[in-house]
Every structure is written in C-alpha cells, then in structure tokens.
C-alpha cells in the first residue's frame, strides 16, 4: 500500500490526483489554479497546493505516475508513417519530432517539479483512462470503452474489468481517431480545443446531410465500431477539403455549418453504438463504462444508454484526461501492491477538488465594499430566491472534478421560466443564445421527467425530456427535446438535495437549471474572490457561499 501522486502534468486537463492505499483523497485540476481554461502548459500550482492541503511533504510521496509512456512514441510514429506510405505521402519531420518531444516532456516535467526521478512510473495513456474509471466504479465486471484523440499508439480501446484485473481486448491505432475528427470539425466551425460541446449542441439544429460524404470520402467505420482514415490525410486536412472555407469565430452560423455539425455528431453516435455492441459481445458484462475525451459527448452516451445494449451505462465526470491522473495512480496501486477492489476504494461522488476559502469572505467583501449576511439554512434561502425567479450563485464545500458543475460551484435558476435560458446565456455566461442548459433534479424524481430508468449523477449522459414535460420545462429542454441530466442523491450531496426539495415544495418541481460558475472562456471559479467578481459583473441576483449571502451590489 502506498501514497501515490498521479499526474497529467501538462497540456489540456493538467491534473494532480493524490491516492493513498487505493483511495482517492484529492484531485486538483491545474486550470482552476492558474485560471487558464484548457491551458497547454503546467505551472504546477495544483501540484504544490495538493501536497500542502493534504498535510504531506513532497518527500512523503512513494510514487509519481505519468499518464503517457515515452517508450511508445516510436510506435505511434511508425503507425502514422505506415498510413502515409500506403497513400504515397511522406511523414513530415515536424510530426516525428513533436511526438518524441511531447512524450519525453511529460516525464521530464515530473522530474523537474518533484526532484525525485527514481519514483516516476510511466503508465500507458488508455490504461490510465480505463483504470481511472473501473477501479473507482461499483462494478466488479464491466466492459470499458476508452476513446479520445489518442494515446501513445491507440485511439480507441475496448477492455474488460473483472474483480482486480483489467484486460485489453481490442484497439484502434493512429492516426485513425474519432476524437481528432470531431476536433477538426470544431476548429472548422471557428472554435478551439475544449469547445467540442458547442459542436454537439449545434448539431441538434442541423441534419446529417454530409454523413455519407464523410464516410465515402474520408472515414470508414467497420462493423465493430473501429475506424480507418482512407485518404492519406490527417483529419484537419480532410475536413478542409470536404467542407471548404472554415468559419471565422465572428462569422454568422449558417444552416450549412449546422448540417456539418449534425453529420459529425451522427457519425460519433454510430461509432459509439457499434463499439458498445462489440464490447457486449466480447465481455458479456452487464455494465458498460465509457471514458476518454469523446466520452464527454453526452449525446452519444445517451444514444448508447437508450438502446439497452447494457443494463447500465456509466460515465464519470473525469472521463477527460483528468481521469488519467487518477487512473495512473490506481493502476500502480493495484498492479504493484495487489490492492483488492471494494466499496472503500469507490468514488461515489465528484467532490474531490479544493475547499472554498470561507475564511476569506470578510476580507474579500470588504475589498469590494459589499455587505453580506449569514443565514441559518442556506439551501432553504436559495430555494426561496429561485422560486421567486431569481438567479443564484451557489458555492459550497469542495469543488467538483471534471468540466461539469454538480451543485458545489453552480449558478442556479428556475427551469420552468423560458426567459431564464436567454438571461443566463446573455447576461451572466456571455454565451451563444442557442446553447442549452442542464437540469439538476431530485434523484427520486428523475424518471418522472426524463426517459431513463438508471441513475444519471454526473451530467454526462443526455436523456429525452418526456413529451408532456417539455413545454413545462422550457429552460432545460434542448431543441431536440433532450437534456443533460444530473440526478441528485440525498446521501451524496445532502445540502443540494435539500435545496431541490424546497424548490419542489415551492414550485411543484424539484429541479433547477444548473450551469457552472464561470464566465465564457474561463475555468470554474476556485476562490471567494473569483466568485464575487463574477457576481458583480453579471446580472446574478444573489450569491450564496457557505451560509453567507450577498444580494446588494450598490456599494461595489
């Protein structure tokens, strides 16, 4: 048994996860500390903070894990070279240099920041993804699909987790990547890395008119769900060729753009469906866990769930590369120390981030000349404001991990008021007006409003809103009749559950709009000061931090 610090040390989703004897203690995402959303570098603020907050010294760590294995970089280069040679094209020198440099940099950064090179263990990327969701799950037999832009030599992996063992069953190699294709379309639409959710939302406004073109002219999907690029192009080159002039960020979004988005989304749905059927045949497991960056595509996850291929589909909030920091540490614990999988090593919730700095409330309020008050039951007070059609910032306890707010760093409002969607998008989040908002609902009421029979705790699986409720819940019902649901369980987040119960008592429906507490282009807030600043520059009506309430902005 050991104290292990798992790392995704650089690039997007840089994360540090502290694991002791197989139990996850803390998970700190670097962007929360350096406030650079999807930042491509690592200042290691999160590393220093996670050590300090845990009461350990860096010398106390038994192992540091790296979420890539540099020894496999040549295998990646060889795969891409083979693909290009087959189509009589040469591998650019910059590609090979970039791959070797990136993989080496991850290992070297850990060495620099910790000063303990002998303690570093490199873990294969997709293995880290898989370990990061299987070992914390409540399942002792699960099929697992890991799908993202790509690890060292794989872009899709199907595995089985059984008891304490993970077995890799099948994989898709580079450069044949669904994640890279989806990102290429997102870039073509005028957005950047981490904004694939915009493509997913826009797809609901279009028709998949170019799906056949994609499959005829660039990508092949075989019966198993594995894919092949056919033309000797990388995904970005193919997208430019197939769809023409890319959209600039400030350009109008036309029906053509919507149809391109719909086409790549339908392609993704089909790939995930076929992969799920293959995983079922290979494992005979009753539970499917999906992970990797593509697993944040909640629409595809919902499609898989709705087909009842498995009895349950699980997707964790750390499906992105945050999970590779967790998984690297867990893989080492299980493989080196023979840890037994059990309830004590599960991750039953998402609240592993940093505690909100309540001790700074008075100082920060004074800095902005704000008055505040304390309330005995903040959940009841907030619910009363929501029932009065007010928009409430809600900050409690430790932050959620992953990209979704789950009731501890949230902005909340009444889902029955159609105008709320417009107000929050335009006046608070500064987002595109066509983007949807997700609901948090009492877990016990989930199947009343949504077409699902399973738990949806993490807002990463879309379910259809039942027909009879769509007009009554306009602020959370997307144009296609769906919603990205969070079911709130009482014993997981009792304060948030209490808020929803009070909302139900006052409005008849135990549900709120729940969007992350951040402005467009910024990470989720990490401090009281950041929360107050967003409260002041937006049209948020009230801010609740712990049991402290801010309403009056006049002094600021």
Coordinates of C-alpha atoms in Angstrom, one line a residue:
X1 CA 0.0 0.0 0.0
X2 CA 1.3 3.4 -0.9
X3 CA 0.9 7.2 -1.2
X4 CA 0.8 7.9 -4.9
X5 CA 0.5 11.2 -6.8
X6 CA -1.0 10.6 -10.2
X7 CA -0.3 13.3 -12.8
X8 CA -1.4 14.6 -16.1
X9 CA 1.5 17.1 -15.9
X10 CA 1.0 19.3 -19.0
X11 CA -1.2 20.4 -21.9
X12 CA -5.0 20.3 -21.6
X13 CA -6.6 18.9 -18.5
X14 CA -3.4 19.0 -16.4
X15 CA -4.3 17.4 -13.1
X16 CA -2.8 16.0 -9.9
X17 CA -4.5 13.2 -8.0
X18 CA -3.4 12.1 -4.6
X19 CA -4.2 8.4 -3.8
X20 CA -3.5 6.6 -0.5
X21 CA -3.9 2.9 -0.3
X22 CA -6.2 2.9 -3.3
X23 CA -8.4 5.6 -2.0
X24 CA -8.7 8.9 -3.9
X25 CA -8.1 11.8 -1.5
X26 CA -7.9 14.9 -3.7
X27 CA -7.9 15.7 -7.3
X28 CA -6.7 19.2 -8.3
X29 CA -7.1 20.4 -11.9
X30 CA -4.4 22.9 -12.9
X31 CA -6.7 25.3 -14.7
X32 CA -8.6 26.0 -11.5
X33 CA -5.4 27.4 -10.0
X34 CA -3.8 29.2 -13.0
X35 CA -7.2 30.3 -14.3
X36 CA -6.3 29.4 -18.0
X37 CA -9.1 27.2 -19.4
X38 CA -7.8 24.3 -21.4
X39 CA -4.3 25.7 -20.9
X40 CA -1.5 24.0 -22.7
X41 CA 1.2 24.3 -20.0
X42 CA 1.6 23.5 -16.4
X43 CA 2.7 25.9 -13.7
X44 CA 2.4 23.1 -11.1
X45 CA 0.4 25.4 -8.8
X46 CA -2.0 22.5 -8.4
X47 CA 0.8 20.1 -7.5
X48 CA 2.1 22.4 -4.7
X49 CA -1.4 23.0 -3.4
X50 CA -2.5 19.4 -3.3
X51 CA 0.6 18.5 -1.3
X52 CA 0.1 21.4 1.1
X53 CA -3.7 20.8 1.6
X54 CA -3.1 17.2 2.3
X55 CA -0.5 17.8 5.0
X56 CA 2.2 15.8 3.3
X57 CA 5.6 16.8 2.0
X58 CA 6.7 16.0 -1.5
X59 CA 9.3 13.6 0.1
X60 CA 6.4 11.6 1.6
X61 CA 5.1 10.5 -1.9
X62 CA 6.1 6.9 -2.7
X63 CA 5.4 7.1 -6.4
X64 CA 4.5 9.7 -9.1
X65 CA 2.7 8.4 -12.1
X66 CA 2.9 9.8 -15.7
X67 CA -0.1 9.3 -18.0
X68 CA 1.9 8.6 -21.1
X69 CA 4.7 6.1 -21.7
X70 CA 7.6 7.8 -23.7
X71 CA 8.9 4.4 -24.7
X72 CA 5.9 4.0 -27.1
X73 CA 6.5 7.2 -29.0
X74 CA 8.2 5.4 -31.8
X75 CA 5.3 3.0 -32.2
X76 CA 3.0 6.0 -32.8
X77 CA 5.4 7.4 -35.4
X78 CA 5.6 4.1 -37.2
X79 CA 1.8 3.8 -37.3
X80 CA 1.4 7.2 -38.9
X81 CA 4.3 6.6 -41.3
X82 CA 2.7 3.4 -42.5
X83 CA -0.6 5.1 -43.1
X84 CA 1.0 7.8 -45.1
X85 CA 3.3 5.5 -47.1
X86 CA 0.3 3.4 -48.0
X87 CA -1.1 6.5 -49.7
X88 CA 2.3 7.5 -51.1
X89 CA 2.8 10.5 -48.8
X90 CA 5.7 11.3 -46.6
X91 CA 5.7 11.8 -42.8
X92 CA 6.6 15.5 -42.0
X93 CA 9.8 15.7 -40.0
X94 CA 8.0 18.0 -37.5
X95 CA 5.4 15.3 -36.7
X96 CA 8.0 12.8 -35.6
X97 CA 10.0 15.4 -33.6
X98 CA 6.8 16.7 -32.0
X99 CA 5.7 13.3 -30.8
X100 CA 9.0 12.3 -29.2
X101 CA 9.4 15.8 -27.6
X102 CA 5.9 15.8 -26.2
X103 CA 6.1 12.3 -24.6
X104 CA 9.5 13.0 -23.2
X105 CA 8.4 16.4 -21.8
X106 CA 5.7 14.8 -19.7
X107 CA 8.2 12.6 -17.9
X108 CA 10.8 15.3 -17.6
X109 CA 8.3 17.8 -16.1
X110 CA 7.5 15.4 -13.3
X111 CA 11.2 15.0 -12.7
X112 CA 11.8 18.8 -12.6
X113 CA 8.8 19.6 -10.3
X114 CA 9.3 16.8 -7.8
X115 CA 13.1 16.3 -7.9
X116 CA 12.6 12.5 -7.5
X117 CA 13.2 10.9 -10.9
X118 CA 13.5 7.4 -9.3
X119 CA 9.9 7.5 -8.1
X120 CA 8.3 8.1 -11.5
X121 CA 6.2 5.3 -13.1
X122 CA 5.1 5.8 -16.7
X123 CA 1.6 4.3 -17.4
X124 CA 0.1 3.8 -20.8
X125 CA -2.4 6.5 -21.6
X126 CA -5.5 4.4 -22.3
X127 CA -4.7 2.1 -19.5
X128 CA -4.7 5.1 -17.2
X129 CA -8.1 6.2 -18.6
X130 CA -9.5 2.7 -18.0
X131 CA -8.1 2.3 -14.5
X132 CA -9.4 5.7 -13.6
X133 CA -13.0 4.7 -14.1
X134 CA -13.1 0.9 -13.5
X135 CA -11.4 0.8 -10.1
X136 CA -13.5 3.6 -8.6
X137 CA -16.7 2.1 -10.0
X138 CA -19.2 0.0 -8.1
X139 CA -18.9 -2.8 -10.7
X140 CA -16.8 -6.0 -10.4
X141 CA -17.4 -6.9 -14.0
X142 CA -17.6 -4.2 -16.6
X143 CA -17.0 -3.6 -20.3
X144 CA -14.9 -0.4 -20.8
X145 CA -14.6 1.7 -23.9
X146 CA -11.8 4.3 -23.9
X147 CA -12.0 6.7 -26.8
X148 CA -10.2 10.1 -27.3
X149 CA -7.9 11.9 -29.7
X150 CA -5.3 9.3 -28.9
X151 CA -2.8 7.8 -26.5
X152 CA 0.7 6.8 -27.5
X153 CA -0.4 4.2 -30.0
X154 CA -4.2 3.8 -29.6
X155 CA -7.2 6.0 -30.3
X156 CA -9.9 3.5 -29.1
X157 CA -9.6 0.7 -26.7
X158 CA -12.1 -1.9 -25.6
X159 CA -11.3 -3.6 -22.3
X160 CA -12.8 -5.7 -19.5
X161 CA -12.5 -5.0 -15.9
X162 CA -13.1 -8.1 -13.7
X163 CA -12.5 -8.1 -10.0
X164 CA -9.0 -6.6 -9.7
X165 CA -7.9 -7.2 -13.2
X166 CA -8.1 -5.1 -16.4
X167 CA -7.7 -6.9 -19.7
X168 CA -7.3 -5.0 -23.0
X169 CA -9.3 -6.8 -25.7
X170 CA -9.2 -4.7 -28.9
X171 CA -7.8 -1.4 -30.1
X172 CA -7.8 1.1 -32.9
X173 CA -4.4 2.6 -33.9
X174 CA -3.2 6.1 -35.0
X175 CA -3.9 8.2 -36.9
X176 CA -7.4 6.8 -37.2
X177 CA -9.0 9.0 -34.5
X178 CA -12.7 9.9 -34.0
X179 CA -11.6 12.5 -31.4
X180 CA -9.3 14.2 -33.8
X181 CA -12.0 14.3 -36.5
X182 CA -14.5 15.8 -34.1
X183 CA -12.0 18.4 -33.0
X184 CA -11.2 19.2 -36.6
X185 CA -14.8 19.9 -37.3
X186 CA -15.0 22.0 -34.2
X187 CA -12.0 24.0 -35.4
X188 CA -13.5 24.3 -38.8
X189 CA -16.6 25.8 -37.2
X190 CA -14.5 28.5 -35.6
X191 CA -13.9 27.1 -32.1
X192 CA -10.9 25.6 -30.3
X193 CA -9.9 22.7 -28.2
X194 CA -12.3 22.0 -25.4
X195 CA -15.2 23.6 -27.3
X196 CA -16.5 20.4 -28.8
X197 CA -19.6 20.8 -26.7
X198 CA -20.6 23.7 -29.0
X199 CA -20.4 21.4 -32.0
X200 CA -22.5 18.9 -30.1
X201 CA -25.2 21.5 -29.2
X202 CA -25.2 23.0 -32.7
X203 CA -25.8 19.6 -34.2
X204 CA -29.3 19.5 -32.9
X205 CA -30.2 22.4 -35.2
X206 CA -29.0 20.6 -38.4
X207 CA -29.5 17.5 -40.5
X208 CA -26.7 14.9 -41.1
X209 CA -26.6 15.7 -44.8
X210 CA -22.9 15.1 -45.1
X211 CA -22.6 11.8 -43.2
X212 CA -22.4 9.8 -46.4
X213 CA -19.8 12.2 -47.8
X214 CA -17.7 11.8 -44.7
X215 CA -17.8 8.0 -45.0
X216 CA -17.4 7.8 -48.7
X217 CA -14.5 10.4 -49.0
X218 CA -12.5 10.0 -45.8
X219 CA -13.5 7.7 -42.9
X220 CA -14.6 4.0 -42.8
X221 CA -16.5 2.5 -39.9
X222 CA -16.4 -1.2 -39.7
X223 CA -19.0 -3.4 -38.0
X224 CA -17.1 -3.4 -34.7
X225 CA -17.1 0.4 -34.5
X226 CA -13.4 0.7 -35.2
X227 CA -12.5 3.3 -37.8
X228 CA -10.0 3.9 -40.6
X229 CA -9.0 7.1 -42.4
X230 CA -8.8 6.2 -46.1
X231 CA -7.1 9.1 -48.0
X232 CA -3.6 9.7 -46.5
X233 CA -4.9 12.9 -44.9
X234 CA -5.0 14.0 -41.3
X235 CA -8.5 14.8 -40.0
X236 CA -8.0 18.6 -40.3
X237 CA -6.9 18.3 -43.9
X238 CA -9.8 16.2 -44.8
X239 CA -12.3 18.5 -43.2
X240 CA -10.9 21.5 -45.0
X241 CA -11.1 19.6 -48.3
X242 CA -14.6 18.2 -47.8
X243 CA -16.3 21.4 -46.4
X244 CA -14.4 24.3 -47.8
X245 CA -13.7 27.6 -46.2
X246 CA -13.7 27.4 -42.4
X247 CA -15.9 29.7 -40.4
X248 CA -14.2 32.5 -38.6
X249 CA -15.2 33.0 -35.0
X250 CA -17.2 36.1 -35.7
X251 CA -18.9 34.8 -38.8
X252 CA -22.6 34.0 -38.9
X253 CA -23.5 30.4 -38.3
X254 CA -25.4 29.2 -41.3
X255 CA -27.5 26.1 -41.9
X256 CA -24.5 24.6 -43.8
X257 CA -22.5 24.8 -40.5
X258 CA -25.3 23.3 -38.6
X259 CA -25.6 20.4 -41.0
X260 CA -21.8 19.7 -40.9
X261 CA -22.0 19.6 -37.1
X262 CA -25.0 17.2 -37.3
X263 CA -23.1 15.0 -39.7
X264 CA -20.0 14.5 -37.4
X265 CA -22.3 14.1 -34.4
X266 CA -24.3 11.3 -36.1
X267 CA -21.0 9.7 -37.1
X268 CA -20.0 9.7 -33.5
X269 CA -23.3 8.3 -32.4
X270 CA -22.9 5.4 -34.8
X271 CA -19.3 4.7 -33.8
X272 CA -20.2 4.5 -30.1
X273 CA -23.2 2.3 -30.8
X274 CA -21.2 -0.2 -32.7
X275 CA -18.4 -0.1 -30.2
X276 CA -20.9 -0.8 -27.4
X277 CA -22.3 -3.8 -29.3
X278 CA -18.8 -5.1 -29.8
X279 CA -17.9 -4.6 -26.1
X280 CA -21.0 -6.5 -25.1
X281 CA -20.2 -9.5 -27.3
X282 CA -16.6 -9.6 -26.2
X283 CA -17.2 -9.3 -22.4
X284 CA -20.8 -10.4 -21.8
X285 CA -20.8 -7.8 -19.0
X286 CA -24.0 -6.1 -17.9
X287 CA -22.3 -2.7 -17.2
X288 CA -20.6 -0.5 -19.7
X289 CA -18.2 2.3 -18.7
X290 CA -17.2 4.9 -21.3
X291 CA -14.1 7.1 -20.8
X292 CA -11.7 9.3 -22.7
X293 CA -12.4 12.7 -24.1
X294 CA -15.0 11.5 -26.6
X295 CA -16.9 10.2 -23.6
X296 CA -17.8 13.8 -22.7
X297 CA -20.1 13.6 -25.8
X298 CA -23.2 13.3 -23.7
X299 CA -25.5 12.9 -26.7
X300 CA -23.7 9.8 -27.9
X301 CA -23.7 8.4 -24.4
X302 CA -27.4 8.9 -24.2
X303 CA -27.9 7.1 -27.6
X304 CA -26.0 4.1 -26.2
X305 CA -28.0 4.1 -23.0
X306 CA -31.3 4.3 -24.8
X307 CA -30.5 1.2 -26.9
X308 CA -30.4 -1.1 -23.8
X309 CA -27.3 -2.9 -25.0
X310 CA -26.2 -3.0 -21.4
X311 CA -28.2 -2.9 -18.2
X312 CA -26.3 0.2 -17.1
X313 CA -24.1 2.8 -18.8
X314 CA -21.7 4.7 -16.6
X315 CA -19.7 7.8 -17.5
X316 CA -17.6 9.5 -14.8
X317 CA -17.0 13.3 -14.6
X318 CA -13.3 12.7 -15.0
X319 CA -13.7 10.9 -18.4
X320 CA -11.4 13.5 -19.9
X321 CA -7.6 13.5 -19.1
X322 CA -8.3 14.4 -15.5
X323 CA -9.0 10.7 -15.2
X324 CA -5.6 9.7 -16.4
X325 CA -4.0 11.2 -13.3
X326 CA -6.4 9.3 -11.1
X327 CA -6.1 6.1 -13.2
X328 CA -2.3 6.2 -13.3
X329 CA -2.1 6.2 -9.5
X330 CA -4.8 3.5 -9.2
X331 CA -3.2 1.3 -11.8
X332 CA 0.1 1.3 -9.9
X333 CA -1.7 0.6 -6.6
X334 CA -3.5 -2.4 -8.0
X335 CA -0.7 -3.8 -10.1
X336 CA 2.2 -3.2 -7.8
X337 CA 0.6 -3.6 -4.4
X338 CA -2.2 -6.1 -5.1
X339 CA -5.0 -3.8 -3.9
X340 CA -8.4 -5.5 -3.6
X341 CA -11.2 -3.7 -5.3
X342 CA -14.1 -2.9 -3.0
X343 CA -16.5 -0.3 -1.6
X344 CA -13.8 1.6 0.3
X345 CA -12.0 2.4 -3.0
X346 CA -15.0 3.6 -4.9
X347 CA -15.5 7.3 -6.0
X348 CA -19.2 7.8 -5.1
X349 CA -19.2 11.5 -6.0
X350 CA -17.3 14.2 -7.8
X351 CA -16.3 16.5 -4.9
X352 CA -12.5 15.9 -4.7
X353 CA -11.4 19.4 -5.6
X354 CA -10.2 22.3 -3.4
X355 CA -12.4 23.5 -0.5
X356 CA -13.8 27.0 -1.0
X357 CA -11.8 29.5 1.1
X358 CA -14.6 30.6 3.5
X359 CA -12.1 32.3 5.8
X360 CA -11.6 34.9 3.1
X361 CA -15.2 36.0 2.8
X362 CA -15.0 39.0 5.2
X363 CA -11.7 40.2 3.6
X364 CA -13.0 39.9 0.1
X365 CA -16.3 41.5 0.8
X366 CA -14.5 44.5 2.3
X367 CA -12.3 44.7 -0.7
X368 CA -15.3 45.2 -2.9
X369 CA -17.3 47.3 -0.4
X370 CA -20.0 44.6 -0.2
X371 CA -22.4 43.9 2.6
X372 CA -23.5 40.4 3.4
X373 CA -25.5 38.4 5.9
X374 CA -25.5 34.8 7.2
X375 CA -28.5 32.5 7.1
X376 CA -29.3 29.5 9.2
X377 CA -30.3 27.3 6.3
X378 CA -28.7 28.5 3.0
X379 CA -30.4 25.7 1.0
X380 CA -33.8 26.9 2.0
X381 CA -32.9 30.6 1.5
X382 CA -31.5 29.9 -2.0
X383 CA -34.6 27.8 -3.0
X384 CA -36.9 30.7 -2.0
X385 CA -35.0 33.0 -4.3
X386 CA -35.1 30.5 -7.2
X387 CA -38.9 30.2 -6.7
X388 CA -39.1 34.0 -7.0
X389 CA -37.5 33.7 -10.4
X390 CA -34.1 35.0 -9.2
X391 CA -30.7 33.7 -10.4
X392 CA -28.5 32.4 -7.6
X393 CA -24.8 31.7 -7.4
X394 CA -24.3 28.6 -5.2
X395 CA -20.8 27.8 -3.7
X396 CA -20.4 25.0 -1.2
X397 CA -17.6 22.8 0.1
X398 CA -15.1 21.1 -2.2
X399 CA -15.3 21.7 -5.9
X400 CA -16.3 19.1 -8.5
X401 CA -13.8 17.5 -10.7
X402 CA -14.3 17.4 -14.5
X403 CA -15.9 20.1 -16.6
X404 CA -19.5 19.9 -15.2
X405 CA -20.8 21.8 -12.2
X406 CA -22.6 19.4 -9.9
X407 CA -24.0 21.6 -7.2
X408 CA -21.0 23.0 -5.4
X409 CA -19.8 25.6 -7.9
X410 CA -23.0 26.3 -9.7
X411 CA -25.4 29.1 -11.0
X412 CA -29.0 28.1 -10.4
X413 CA -32.3 29.2 -11.7
X414 CA -35.9 28.1 -12.3
X415 CA -36.2 25.7 -15.2
X416 CA -39.9 26.5 -15.7
X417 CA -39.2 30.0 -16.9
X418 CA -38.2 30.1 -20.6
X419 CA -36.6 33.5 -20.3
X420 CA -34.0 32.1 -17.8
X421 CA -32.1 30.4 -20.6
X422 CA -31.7 33.7 -22.5
X423 CA -30.9 35.7 -19.4
X424 CA -28.1 33.4 -18.2
X425 CA -26.6 33.0 -21.6
X426 CA -26.7 36.7 -22.4
X427 CA -26.3 38.5 -19.1
X428 CA -24.2 36.1 -17.0
X429 CA -22.3 33.5 -19.0
X430 CA -21.9 35.6 -22.2
X431 CA -22.6 32.5 -24.3
X432 CA -24.3 31.9 -27.6
X433 CA -28.1 32.0 -27.1
X434 CA -28.6 28.6 -28.8
X435 CA -26.6 26.7 -26.3
X436 CA -28.7 24.6 -23.8
X437 CA -28.6 24.4 -20.0
X438 CA -28.7 21.3 -17.9
X439 CA -31.0 20.4 -15.1
X440 CA -30.3 19.1 -11.6
X441 CA -33.2 17.1 -10.4
X442 CA -34.1 15.1 -7.3
X443 CA -32.8 11.5 -8.0
X444 CA -36.1 10.0 -6.9
X445 CA -38.0 12.1 -9.4
X446 CA -35.6 11.7 -12.4
X447 CA -37.8 9.1 -14.3
X448 CA -40.9 11.2 -13.8
X449 CA -39.5 13.9 -16.2
X450 CA -36.9 12.1 -18.3
X451 CA -36.8 8.9 -20.3
X452 CA -34.3 6.9 -18.2
X453 CA -34.5 4.2 -15.6
X454 CA -30.9 4.4 -14.4
X455 CA -29.0 6.9 -12.3
X456 CA -27.5 10.0 -14.1
X457 CA -25.4 11.6 -11.4
X458 CA -22.8 13.4 -13.4
X459 CA -24.4 15.4 -16.2
X460 CA -22.6 13.4 -18.9
X461 CA -25.5 11.4 -20.4
X462 CA -28.3 13.0 -22.3
X463 CA -31.9 11.8 -21.8
X464 CA -35.0 12.8 -23.6
X465 CA -37.4 15.0 -21.7
X466 CA -40.8 13.3 -21.6
X467 CA -43.1 14.8 -24.1
X468 CA -45.6 16.0 -21.5
X469 CA -43.0 18.0 -19.6
X470 CA -41.2 19.7 -22.5
X471 CA -43.4 22.8 -22.6
X472 CA -43.3 23.0 -18.8
X473 CA -39.5 22.9 -18.6
X474 CA -38.5 25.2 -21.5
X475 CA -35.3 26.4 -20.0
X476 CA -33.6 23.0 -19.8
X477 CA -35.3 21.3 -22.9
X478 CA -33.0 21.5 -25.9
X479 CA -34.4 22.0 -29.4
X480 CA -34.3 18.2 -29.9
X481 CA -36.3 17.5 -26.7
X482 CA -33.3 16.3 -24.7
X483 CA -31.5 17.4 -21.5
X484 CA -28.1 16.6 -20.0
X485 CA -29.3 15.4 -16.6
X486 CA -27.9 15.4 -13.1
X487 CA -29.8 13.2 -10.6
X488 CA -29.0 14.5 -7.1
X489 CA -28.9 11.8 -4.4
X490 CA -29.5 12.8 -0.8
X491 CA -26.6 10.9 0.9
X492 CA -24.1 12.2 -1.8
X493 CA -24.9 15.9 -1.6
X494 CA -27.5 16.5 1.2
X495 CA -27.4 20.3 1.1
X496 CA -28.1 20.4 -2.6
X497 CA -30.8 17.8 -2.3
X498 CA -32.4 19.8 0.5
X499 CA -32.4 22.9 -1.8
X500 CA -34.2 20.9 -4.5
X501 CA -36.7 19.5 -2.0
X502 CA -37.5 23.1 -1.0
X503 CA -37.8 24.2 -4.7
X504 CA -40.2 21.3 -5.2
X505 CA -42.3 22.4 -2.2
X506 CA -42.5 26.0 -3.5
X507 CA -42.9 25.4 -7.3
X508 CA -44.1 21.8 -7.6
X509 CA -41.0 20.5 -9.4
X510 CA -37.8 19.5 -7.6
X511 CA -35.5 20.8 -10.4
X512 CA -33.2 23.7 -11.2
X513 CA -31.1 25.0 -14.1
X514 CA -27.6 24.2 -13.1
X515 CA -24.7 25.8 -15.0
X516 CA -21.1 26.1 -14.0
X517 CA -20.0 29.1 -12.0
X518 CA -17.7 30.7 -14.6
X519 CA -17.8 33.3 -17.4
X520 CA -17.3 32.3 -21.1
X521 CA -13.7 31.2 -21.7
X522 CA -12.8 30.9 -18.0
X523 CA -12.4 27.9 -15.8
X524 CA -14.9 27.2 -13.0
X525 CA -14.1 29.6 -10.1
X526 CA -11.8 28.4 -7.3
X527 CA -11.9 31.2 -4.7
X528 CA -14.3 33.5 -3.0
X529 CA -12.7 36.5 -4.7
X530 CA -13.4 35.0 -8.2
X531 CA -17.0 34.3 -7.2
X532 CA -17.6 37.8 -6.0
X533 CA -16.1 39.3 -9.1
X534 CA -18.3 37.3 -11.4
X535 CA -21.3 38.1 -9.2
X536 CA -20.6 41.8 -9.5
X537 CA -20.1 42.0 -13.3
X538 CA -23.1 39.8 -14.2
X539 CA -26.8 40.1 -13.6
X540 CA -26.8 37.4 -11.0
X541 CA -29.4 38.3 -8.3
X542 CA -27.7 36.7 -5.3
X543 CA -24.6 34.8 -4.3
X544 CA -24.5 32.1 -1.6
X545 CA -21.1 31.0 -0.3
X546 CA -21.4 28.5 2.6
X547 CA -24.0 30.2 4.8
X548 CA -23.1 33.7 3.7
X549 CA -25.4 35.6 1.3
X550 CA -24.6 38.6 -0.9
X551 CA -27.5 40.4 -2.5
X552 CA -26.8 44.2 -2.6
X553 CA -24.2 45.3 -5.2
X554 CA -24.7 49.0 -4.6
X555 CA -21.5 49.5 -2.5
X556 CA -19.2 48.0 -5.1

